[in-house]
Amino acid sequence: MATYWLTFRIEDKTVNGTDYSARYVAFMEAVKKRATMYWDVPTSFIAFESADDIDSLCGHLKKAISEAHDVFLVGMPEFKSARIP
């Protein structure tokens, strides 16, 4: 089990028929599906535990956003490791 931190920005526009709200909800659900426990306050920062490695986690999360308009940064506090997919 690994601990991660994640910060993100979802652009406030409709992309391929999916608005900000739908992408935000999809992204949060993608995190919650991968996490065993999480803290999601404030709204653009999440700390959580997951059994996924960092690359697998990023692969699952980027499916929930528009890669052309949205961005997230995920890192691991125990290691000097971070990804911006």
Coordinates of C-alpha atoms in Angstrom, one line a residue:
M1 CA 0.0 0.0 0.0
A2 CA 1.4 3.4 -1.0
T3 CA 0.4 6.9 0.1
Y4 CA -0.1 9.6 -2.6
W5 CA -0.8 13.2 -2.9
L6 CA -2.6 14.7 -5.9
T7 CA -3.4 18.2 -7.1
F8 CA -5.3 19.0 -10.2
R9 CA -7.0 21.6 -12.4
I10 CA -10.1 20.8 -14.5
E11 CA -10.7 23.5 -17.1
D12 CA -14.1 25.2 -16.8
K13 CA -15.3 24.4 -20.4
T14 CA -17.2 21.7 -22.2
V15 CA -14.9 19.2 -24.0
N16 CA -16.4 16.6 -26.4
G17 CA -19.8 17.1 -24.8
T18 CA -18.5 16.7 -21.2
D19 CA -18.6 19.8 -19.0
Y20 CA -16.5 20.7 -16.0
S21 CA -18.8 19.2 -13.5
A22 CA -19.0 15.8 -15.2
R23 CA -15.2 15.6 -15.6
Y24 CA -14.7 16.7 -12.0
V25 CA -17.1 14.0 -10.7
A26 CA -15.5 11.3 -13.0
F27 CA -12.0 12.2 -11.8
M28 CA -13.0 12.1 -8.2
E29 CA -14.7 8.7 -8.7
A30 CA -11.6 7.4 -10.5
V31 CA -9.5 8.4 -7.4
K32 CA -12.0 6.9 -5.0
K33 CA -12.1 3.6 -6.9
R34 CA -8.3 3.3 -6.6
A35 CA -8.0 4.5 -3.0
T36 CA -8.5 2.5 0.2
M37 CA -8.9 5.7 2.2
Y38 CA -8.7 9.4 1.1
W39 CA -8.9 13.0 2.2
D40 CA -10.3 15.3 -0.4
V41 CA -10.4 18.8 1.3
P42 CA -9.6 21.3 -0.2
T43 CA -11.3 20.6 -3.5
S44 CA -8.2 20.5 -5.7
F45 CA -6.0 18.4 -3.4
I46 CA -6.4 14.8 -2.4
A47 CA -4.3 12.6 -0.1
F48 CA -5.0 8.9 -0.3
E49 CA -3.7 5.3 -0.1
S50 CA -3.8 2.9 -3.0
A51 CA -2.5 -0.5 -3.9
D52 CA -1.6 0.8 -7.4
D53 CA 1.9 1.8 -8.4
I54 CA 2.2 5.4 -9.5
D55 CA 2.3 4.7 -13.3
S56 CA -0.8 2.4 -13.1
L57 CA -2.6 5.0 -11.0
C58 CA -1.9 7.7 -13.5
G59 CA -3.2 5.5 -16.3
H60 CA -6.5 5.0 -14.5
L61 CA -6.9 8.7 -13.6
K62 CA -6.2 10.2 -16.9
K63 CA -9.1 8.3 -18.5
A64 CA -11.5 10.5 -16.4
I65 CA -10.3 13.9 -17.7
S66 CA -9.6 15.7 -21.0
E67 CA -5.8 15.4 -21.5
A68 CA -5.9 18.4 -23.9
H69 CA -7.5 20.7 -21.3
D70 CA -7.1 19.3 -17.8
V71 CA -4.0 18.4 -15.7
F72 CA -3.1 16.6 -12.5
L73 CA 0.1 16.1 -10.6
V74 CA 0.4 13.0 -8.4
G75 CA 3.3 12.3 -6.1
M76 CA 4.4 10.1 -3.2
P77 CA 5.5 11.8 0.0
E78 CA 7.9 8.9 0.9
F79 CA 9.8 9.2 -2.4
K80 CA 11.1 11.8 -4.7
S81 CA 8.6 10.7 -7.3
A82 CA 5.9 12.5 -9.1
R83 CA 4.0 12.3 -12.5
I84 CA 2.2 14.8 -14.7
P85 CA 0.6 12.5 -17.3

